[in-house]
């Protein structure tokens, strides 16, 4: 269940049309590198993809002890350097990594500017930083319909109700662009991807509720009322009886600027 204030719903479990998870999108953009750091590595899913890709050295930082324990339990990450801590204070020397990745975690961090400063510090010159941000659902999609109906409903029942996790991302594309250049990270390109396969309206409804709504805050009958509205309007957006969720992900690929001063190399154990 998502909390009422989660701004970036988890999208990594929803595949692209070809079946790949969104973790693969980040991994593809750092292909060829050998030393990786995952900021907000969670249960190690992205690091596992990188390990399968042939990475020689893997490291991760996460603030959740529970998630890190799951990462430690992965056989493919037995040799990874996994740390409990904050991305604002990385326990690595300058120039330790060829690539740094972060999947949906950056907007949840307290001091994004400091995180980016630390990211640039631990990257080698021309090393890549690739991060993903959750974007608003596509217009006229299943998730867009759900959010539209839910906002209307909750606006009418009380302005102080924080039932939806559907506000603007704490770190938008524009915000991130303004922070990257001063710390020495140059944007290579921005990309946007649509995730999730079309499904029956009832299936998309349930998925939207799980991602965007804290049902513990709903009054009796509210969810049923919303469901009836959703199912009634879904056919106008569906094709062949299936509704596209419309979930979107934005990926920023950046590169650390070249430096003239020598950069210390991290010695891996």
PDB file of N, CA and C in Angstrom, residues 40-42 61-68 83-87:
ATOM      1  N   UNK A  40      20.032   4.833  -3.447  1.00  0.00           N
ATOM      2  CA  UNK A  40      18.696   4.361  -3.131  1.00  0.00           C
ATOM      3  C   UNK A  40      18.479   3.001  -3.745  1.00  0.00           C
ATOM      4  N   UNK A  41      19.406   2.094  -3.472  1.00  0.00           N
ATOM      5  CA  UNK A  41      19.428   0.800  -4.177  1.00  0.00           C
ATOM      6  C   UNK A  41      18.302  -0.129  -3.765  1.00  0.00           C
ATOM      7  N   UNK A  42      17.632   0.149  -2.641  1.00  0.00           N
ATOM      8  CA  UNK A  42      16.505  -0.672  -2.222  1.00  0.00           C
ATOM      9  C   UNK A  42      16.898  -2.132  -2.065  1.00  0.00           C
ATOM     10  N   UNK A  61      23.790   2.280  -1.870  1.00  0.00           N
ATOM     11  CA  UNK A  61      23.506   2.985  -0.617  1.00  0.00           C
ATOM     12  C   UNK A  61      22.002   3.104  -0.482  1.00  0.00           C
ATOM     13  N   UNK A  62      21.487   2.809   0.711  1.00  0.00           N
ATOM     14  CA  UNK A  62      20.062   2.963   0.947  1.00  0.00           C
ATOM     15  C   UNK A  62      19.839   3.253   2.427  1.00  0.00           C
ATOM     16  N   UNK A  63      18.771   3.994   2.705  1.00  0.00           N
ATOM     17  CA  UNK A  63      18.473   4.376   4.085  1.00  0.00           C
ATOM     18  C   UNK A  63      17.605   3.354   4.807  1.00  0.00           C
ATOM     19  N   UNK A  64      17.157   2.319   4.102  1.00  0.00           N
ATOM     20  CA  UNK A  64      16.288   1.318   4.702  1.00  0.00           C
ATOM     21  C   UNK A  64      17.065   0.046   5.018  1.00  0.00           C
ATOM     22  N   UNK A  65      17.135  -0.292   6.285  1.00  0.00           N
ATOM     23  CA  UNK A  65      17.827  -1.508   6.689  1.00  0.00           C
ATOM     24  C   UNK A  65      17.115  -2.745   6.157  1.00  0.00           C
ATOM     25  N   UNK A  66      15.782  -2.685   6.121  1.00  0.00           N
ATOM     26  CA  UNK A  66      15.000  -3.819   5.623  1.00  0.00           C
ATOM     27  C   UNK A  66      15.284  -4.085   4.155  1.00  0.00           C
ATOM     28  N   UNK A  67      15.290  -3.019   3.349  1.00  0.00           N
ATOM     29  CA  UNK A  67      15.555  -3.184   1.928  1.00  0.00           C
ATOM     30  C   UNK A  67      16.980  -3.676   1.686  1.00  0.00           C
ATOM     31  N   UNK A  68      17.920  -3.131   2.436  1.00  0.00           N
ATOM     32  CA  UNK A  68      19.307  -3.551   2.261  1.00  0.00           C
ATOM     33  C   UNK A  68      19.504  -5.025   2.620  1.00  0.00           C
ATOM     34  N   UNK A  83      25.787  -0.268   1.580  1.00  0.00           N
ATOM     35  CA  UNK A  83      25.906   0.543   2.783  1.00  0.00           C
ATOM     36  C   UNK A  83      24.554   1.095   3.219  1.00  0.00           C
ATOM     37  N   UNK A  84      24.325   1.073   4.527  1.00  0.00           N
ATOM     38  CA  UNK A  84      23.162   1.729   5.112  1.00  0.00           C
ATOM     39  C   UNK A  84      23.539   3.183   5.363  1.00  0.00           C
ATOM     40  N   UNK A  85      22.833   4.095   4.711  1.00  0.00           N
ATOM     41  CA  UNK A  85      23.174   5.501   4.883  1.00  0.00           C
ATOM     42  C   UNK A  85      22.445   6.393   3.907  1.00  0.00           C
ATOM     43  N   UNK A  86      22.871   7.648   3.853  1.00  0.00           N
ATOM     44  CA  UNK A  86      22.230   8.656   3.020  1.00  0.00           C
ATOM     45  C   UNK A  86      23.119   8.991   1.832  1.00  0.00           C
ATOM     46  N   UNK A  87      22.489   9.260   0.698  1.00  0.00           N
ATOM     47  CA  UNK A  87      23.240   9.600  -0.511  1.00  0.00           C
ATOM     48  C   UNK A  87      23.883  10.973  -0.402  1.00  0.00           C
TER      49      UNK A  87
END
